[in-house]
Amino acid sequence: MGNTADVLDDVRTQIDADPDALGEARNRLRLVRDASAGLYGSLRTYASGSLAAHTMINPVSDGDGGVVLDRRFYPALGPEGRDEPPFEIVAELCDLIGPLVREQYPNARIYTSKRGPKVTFGAPVNNQNPTVDLVVALTRKEGSGLWIPNLKKNTWEPSDPEGHVALLNSVGSSPRSIRRKVIRLAKAWNMQFVFPGVSSFQLSVWAHEFVEQGMGVPVGLHALFSGAASRLELHQATPDPLGVSVNLKLLRPADDVRRRLRKAADALAEALENDTDESDVYAALNRVFWNYVDAEKSRGLAAAAQSLSRRQPVAAAALGLSGITATIPPTRSYGG
């Protein structure tokens, strides 16, 4: 797996999150969490999403987190109270954190997304300006997890964002590192499409399911693509791994996502099968990471190999060398 692993390592270098922007995203999330902790009845705050799971890629887009409210202070809120919807408590939180955040970021603005406040900061770092998305969560009387808002419907839904982070950060350090690398690569593949077909969380769940201990990055990435494609080919949904929320939803029609996954799985399989041929590996992985793997390099390597197979003068420059034209004899894998 030398050539396949090397090319994927190069892709990972290209998609690595900028450390300054990553640090800024963590600081911004910490600031918003600290501000939200002052809300009446708050129990705790938490980090979630790619920052907490260590799977952020370039560009650094946002930091996710939440504030957990003790339902005893809000007996009317939620399905286990008097079914009071979340809109007013979210608006109250926006009013609280806005002035506090603007003490450090004068251009900050507070909006609402599907789950709670969304904070923009108006202060780019290395041409990246990460936002913060905060979930207003409510403890549950029965069952695990939390109630979280759906502001589009002004209702509450069960979820367990803290449990999801703990799950993705579980297992030993070595398999955890491989899984994180696989997730980052899968996210980069997904984001190449004009309309990505899968959420980052669903890719992470697939990695948790299909990447097994002992797999390296190339085999693990193939396992994710192939396992997810097979699931969709069987018309099966992906359940919440903690059994709290509803089945995970795709962002595009299932047939479209299935075709994308199978194409990527087949290309990874081809690269692994022809791992000793660098030009074949580049050609195969270009079909997976067309924004990151140069197809021209594959054609150049193939042309150089073809030149070496003929006993005739070959320009040294064609082989990436300097010097005069020389006759390069055909090479073999055995003596004589």
Coordinates of C-alpha atoms in Angstrom, one line a residue:
M1 CA 0.0 0.0 0.0
G2 CA 3.0 2.3 -0.3
N3 CA 2.0 4.4 -3.3
T4 CA -1.7 4.6 -2.3
A5 CA -0.8 5.6 1.2
D6 CA 1.7 8.2 -0.1
V7 CA -0.9 9.9 -2.3
L8 CA -3.5 9.9 0.4
D9 CA -0.9 11.4 2.8
D10 CA -0.4 14.2 0.2
V11 CA -4.1 14.8 0.1
R12 CA -4.2 15.0 3.9
T13 CA -1.4 17.6 3.8
Q14 CA -3.5 19.7 1.5
I15 CA -6.7 19.5 3.6
D16 CA -5.1 20.0 7.0
A17 CA -6.7 22.7 9.0
D18 CA -4.7 25.9 9.3
P19 CA -3.4 25.9 12.9
D20 CA -4.0 29.6 13.5
A21 CA -7.6 29.4 12.3
L22 CA -8.2 26.2 14.2
G23 CA -6.9 27.8 17.4
E24 CA -9.1 30.8 16.8
A25 CA -12.2 28.6 16.3
R26 CA -11.5 26.9 19.6
N27 CA -11.1 30.3 21.3
R28 CA -14.3 31.7 19.8
L29 CA -16.2 28.6 20.9
R30 CA -14.8 28.9 24.4
L31 CA -15.9 32.5 24.6
V32 CA -19.4 31.8 23.4
R33 CA -19.7 28.8 25.8
D34 CA -18.5 31.0 28.7
A35 CA -21.0 33.7 27.8
S36 CA -23.9 31.2 27.6
A37 CA -23.1 29.7 31.0
G38 CA -24.6 32.8 32.5
L39 CA -28.1 31.9 31.2
Y40 CA -30.5 31.2 34.1
G41 CA -30.8 27.5 34.9
S42 CA -27.8 26.4 32.8
L43 CA -26.1 23.2 34.0
R44 CA -23.1 23.0 31.8
T45 CA -21.7 23.8 28.3
Y46 CA -20.0 21.4 25.9
A47 CA -18.1 21.3 22.7
S48 CA -19.3 19.1 19.8
G49 CA -18.8 18.5 16.1
S50 CA -15.5 18.5 14.2
L51 CA -13.6 20.5 16.8
A52 CA -14.4 18.2 19.6
A53 CA -13.9 15.1 17.4
H54 CA -10.6 16.4 16.0
T55 CA -11.8 16.0 12.4
M56 CA -11.8 19.6 11.1
I57 CA -10.3 20.2 7.7
N58 CA -9.4 23.3 5.7
P59 CA -11.1 25.8 5.6
V60 CA -11.9 26.0 9.3
S61 CA -15.6 26.9 9.1
D62 CA -17.2 26.8 12.5
G63 CA -17.1 25.6 16.1
D64 CA -20.1 23.7 17.5
G65 CA -21.2 23.5 21.0
G66 CA -24.1 23.8 23.4
V67 CA -25.5 24.9 26.7
V68 CA -27.5 22.4 28.7
L69 CA -30.5 23.8 30.7
D70 CA -31.8 22.1 33.8
R71 CA -35.4 21.4 33.0
R72 CA -36.4 22.0 36.7
F73 CA -35.8 25.7 36.1
Y74 CA -38.0 25.6 32.9
P75 CA -40.9 23.3 33.8
A76 CA -43.0 24.5 30.8
L77 CA -40.3 23.8 28.2
G78 CA -40.3 20.8 25.9
P79 CA -42.4 17.7 25.3
E80 CA -42.0 16.6 28.9
G81 CA -43.2 19.9 30.3
R82 CA -46.1 21.9 28.9
D83 CA -44.7 21.6 25.4
E84 CA -43.5 25.2 25.3
P85 CA -41.5 25.7 22.1
P86 CA -37.8 26.8 22.1
F87 CA -38.0 30.1 20.2
E88 CA -38.2 32.4 23.2
I89 CA -35.4 30.8 25.2
V90 CA -33.1 30.9 22.1
A91 CA -33.9 34.6 21.7
E92 CA -33.1 35.2 25.3
L93 CA -29.7 33.5 24.9
C94 CA -29.0 35.6 21.8
D95 CA -29.6 38.7 23.8
L96 CA -27.3 37.5 26.6
I97 CA -24.3 36.5 24.6
G98 CA -24.3 39.3 22.0
P99 CA -22.9 42.1 24.1
L100 CA -20.4 39.8 25.8
V101 CA -19.0 38.5 22.6
R102 CA -18.8 42.1 21.1
E103 CA -16.6 43.1 24.0
Q104 CA -13.8 41.2 22.2
Y105 CA -15.2 41.2 18.7
P106 CA -16.9 44.5 18.0
N107 CA -18.1 43.4 14.6
A108 CA -19.7 40.2 15.9
R109 CA -23.3 39.5 14.9
I110 CA -25.8 37.0 16.4
Y111 CA -28.3 35.1 14.2
T112 CA -30.3 31.9 14.7
S113 CA -29.7 28.6 12.9
K114 CA -31.7 25.5 13.1
R115 CA -30.6 24.6 16.6
G116 CA -29.8 27.9 18.3
P117 CA -27.7 31.0 18.1
K118 CA -25.1 31.4 15.3
V119 CA -22.3 33.9 15.9
T120 CA -20.2 35.5 13.2
F121 CA -17.2 37.5 14.3
G122 CA -16.1 39.8 11.4
A123 CA -12.4 39.2 12.2
P124 CA -10.7 36.9 9.6
V125 CA -7.6 34.9 10.5
N126 CA -5.5 33.9 7.5
N127 CA -8.5 34.5 5.3
Q128 CA -10.7 32.3 7.4
N129 CA -13.4 33.5 9.7
P130 CA -14.9 30.6 11.7
T131 CA -18.3 31.0 13.2
V132 CA -19.9 29.4 16.3
D133 CA -23.1 27.4 16.3
L134 CA -24.6 26.9 19.7
V135 CA -27.3 24.4 20.6
V136 CA -29.8 25.2 23.4
A137 CA -30.3 21.8 25.0
L138 CA -32.7 20.7 27.7
T139 CA -32.3 17.7 30.1
R140 CA -34.8 14.9 29.7
K141 CA -37.0 13.2 32.3
E142 CA -36.8 9.9 30.6
G143 CA -34.3 8.3 28.3
S144 CA -30.7 9.3 27.5
G145 CA -29.5 12.4 25.7
L146 CA -31.1 15.8 25.6
W147 CA -33.9 17.7 24.0
I148 CA -32.6 20.1 21.3
P149 CA -34.5 22.7 19.3
N150 CA -35.7 22.5 15.7
L151 CA -36.3 26.2 15.2
K152 CA -37.5 25.7 11.6
K153 CA -40.5 23.9 13.2
N154 CA -40.3 25.6 16.6
T155 CA -40.3 22.1 18.3
W156 CA -37.9 20.0 20.3
E157 CA -36.2 16.8 19.2
P158 CA -34.2 14.1 21.1
S159 CA -30.4 13.9 20.5
D160 CA -27.2 13.2 22.3
P161 CA -24.4 15.5 21.0
E162 CA -22.2 14.9 24.1
G163 CA -22.5 11.2 23.7
H164 CA -21.7 11.3 20.0
V165 CA -18.4 13.1 20.8
A166 CA -17.5 10.5 23.4
L167 CA -18.3 7.7 21.0
L168 CA -16.1 9.1 18.2
N169 CA -13.3 9.7 20.6
S170 CA -13.5 6.2 22.1
V171 CA -11.1 3.3 21.4
G172 CA -7.3 3.3 21.7
S173 CA -5.1 6.1 20.4
S174 CA -3.8 4.2 17.2
P175 CA -7.2 3.2 15.8
R176 CA -8.7 6.5 16.8
S177 CA -5.9 8.3 14.8
I178 CA -6.6 6.2 11.8
R179 CA -10.3 6.8 12.0
R180 CA -9.9 10.5 12.3
K181 CA -7.6 10.5 9.2
V182 CA -10.2 8.5 7.3
I183 CA -13.0 10.9 8.4
R184 CA -11.0 14.0 7.2
L185 CA -10.4 12.3 3.8
A186 CA -14.0 11.4 3.5
K187 CA -15.1 14.9 4.3
A188 CA -12.7 16.3 1.7
W189 CA -14.1 13.9 -0.9
N190 CA -17.7 14.9 0.0
M191 CA -17.0 18.6 -0.1
Q192 CA -15.7 18.5 -3.7
F193 CA -19.3 18.1 -5.0
V194 CA -21.2 21.3 -5.7
F195 CA -24.0 19.8 -3.5
P196 CA -22.4 17.5 -0.9
G197 CA -24.5 14.4 -0.3
V198 CA -23.7 13.5 3.2
S199 CA -23.3 15.4 6.5
S200 CA -20.0 15.3 8.3
F201 CA -21.6 13.6 11.2
Q202 CA -22.9 10.7 9.0
L203 CA -19.5 10.2 7.5
S204 CA -18.1 10.0 11.0
V205 CA -20.7 7.4 12.0
W206 CA -19.8 5.4 8.9
A207 CA -16.2 5.5 9.9
H208 CA -17.1 4.4 13.4
E209 CA -19.0 1.4 11.9
F210 CA -16.8 0.3 9.0
V211 CA -13.2 1.2 10.0
E212 CA -11.9 -1.7 12.0
Q213 CA -8.9 -2.0 14.2
G214 CA -5.8 -3.0 12.3
M215 CA -6.8 -1.2 9.1
G216 CA -4.5 1.5 7.7
V217 CA -5.8 4.7 6.2
P218 CA -6.2 3.4 2.6
V219 CA -8.0 0.2 3.6
G220 CA -10.1 2.1 6.1
L221 CA -11.2 4.7 3.6
H222 CA -12.2 1.9 1.2
A223 CA -14.1 0.2 3.9
L224 CA -16.1 3.4 4.6
F225 CA -16.9 4.0 1.0
S226 CA -17.7 0.3 0.3
G227 CA -19.7 -0.3 3.5
A228 CA -21.8 2.8 3.1
A229 CA -22.4 2.1 -0.6
S230 CA -23.5 -1.4 0.2
R231 CA -25.9 -0.1 2.8
L232 CA -27.6 2.2 0.4
E233 CA -27.7 -0.5 -2.3
L234 CA -29.7 -2.6 0.2
H235 CA -32.0 0.5 0.8
Q236 CA -31.0 0.5 4.5
A237 CA -30.9 3.6 6.7
T238 CA -28.1 4.6 9.1
P239 CA -29.4 4.7 12.6
D240 CA -28.2 7.0 15.4
P241 CA -25.4 4.9 16.9
L242 CA -26.7 5.8 20.4
G243 CA -30.3 5.1 19.6
V244 CA -31.6 8.5 20.8
S245 CA -32.5 10.4 17.6
V246 CA -34.1 9.4 14.4
N247 CA -32.2 7.7 11.5
L248 CA -29.6 9.9 9.9
K249 CA -30.7 11.7 6.7
L250 CA -28.7 12.1 3.5
L251 CA -28.4 15.6 2.0
R252 CA -29.1 14.3 -1.6
P253 CA -31.2 11.6 -3.1
A254 CA -30.1 8.1 -2.0
D255 CA -29.4 6.9 -5.5
D256 CA -27.1 9.9 -6.2
V257 CA -25.1 9.3 -2.9
R258 CA -24.9 5.6 -3.6
R259 CA -23.4 6.1 -7.0
R260 CA -20.9 8.5 -5.6
L261 CA -19.8 6.1 -2.9
R262 CA -19.6 3.1 -5.1
K263 CA -17.5 5.0 -7.7
A264 CA -15.1 6.1 -4.9
A265 CA -15.0 2.6 -3.4
D266 CA -14.2 1.1 -6.9
A267 CA -11.4 3.6 -7.5
L268 CA -9.9 3.0 -4.0
A269 CA -10.0 -0.8 -4.8
E270 CA -8.2 -0.2 -8.1
A271 CA -5.5 1.9 -6.4
L272 CA -4.9 -0.8 -3.8
E273 CA -4.8 -3.5 -6.4
N274 CA -2.2 -1.7 -8.5
D275 CA -0.4 -0.2 -5.6
T276 CA 3.1 -0.8 -7.0
D277 CA 2.3 1.2 -10.2
E278 CA 2.5 4.9 -9.3
S279 CA 0.8 6.1 -12.5
D280 CA -2.2 3.7 -12.0
V281 CA -2.5 4.8 -8.4
Y282 CA -2.6 8.5 -9.4
A283 CA -5.1 7.8 -12.1
A284 CA -7.4 5.9 -9.7
L285 CA -7.2 8.3 -6.9
N286 CA -7.8 11.3 -9.2
R287 CA -11.3 9.9 -9.6
V288 CA -11.8 10.1 -5.9
F289 CA -9.9 13.4 -5.1
W290 CA -10.0 15.3 -8.4
N291 CA -9.4 18.6 -6.6
Y292 CA -6.3 17.2 -4.9
V293 CA -4.7 14.5 -7.1
D294 CA -3.1 15.7 -10.3
A295 CA -4.3 13.6 -13.3
E296 CA -1.5 15.1 -15.4
K297 CA 1.1 13.5 -13.1
S298 CA -0.5 10.1 -13.8
R299 CA -0.2 10.7 -17.6
G300 CA 3.4 11.9 -17.2
L301 CA 4.4 8.9 -15.3
A302 CA 2.8 6.6 -17.8
A303 CA 4.5 8.3 -20.7
A304 CA 7.9 8.1 -18.9
A305 CA 7.3 4.3 -18.3
Q306 CA 6.4 3.8 -22.0
S307 CA 9.5 5.6 -23.1
L308 CA 11.6 3.3 -20.9
S309 CA 10.1 0.3 -22.6
R310 CA 11.5 1.2 -26.0
R311 CA 15.3 1.1 -26.8
Q312 CA 15.6 4.5 -28.4
P313 CA 16.9 7.9 -27.5
V314 CA 14.8 9.5 -24.8
A315 CA 15.2 13.1 -23.7
A316 CA 16.3 13.2 -20.1
A317 CA 13.9 16.0 -19.4
A318 CA 11.0 13.7 -20.2
L319 CA 12.1 11.6 -17.2
G320 CA 12.5 14.6 -14.9
L321 CA 16.3 14.6 -15.3
S322 CA 18.8 17.1 -16.6
G323 CA 21.4 16.4 -19.2
I324 CA 21.7 15.4 -22.8
T325 CA 19.6 13.0 -24.7
A326 CA 20.6 9.4 -23.8
T327 CA 19.6 5.9 -24.8
I328 CA 17.8 4.3 -21.8
P329 CA 17.7 0.5 -22.1
P330 CA 14.4 -1.3 -21.3
T331 CA 14.2 -2.5 -17.7
R332 CA 13.1 -5.8 -16.3
S333 CA 12.2 -7.1 -12.9
Y334 CA 14.7 -9.9 -13.2
G335 CA 18.4 -10.3 -14.1
G336 CA 20.1 -11.1 -17.4

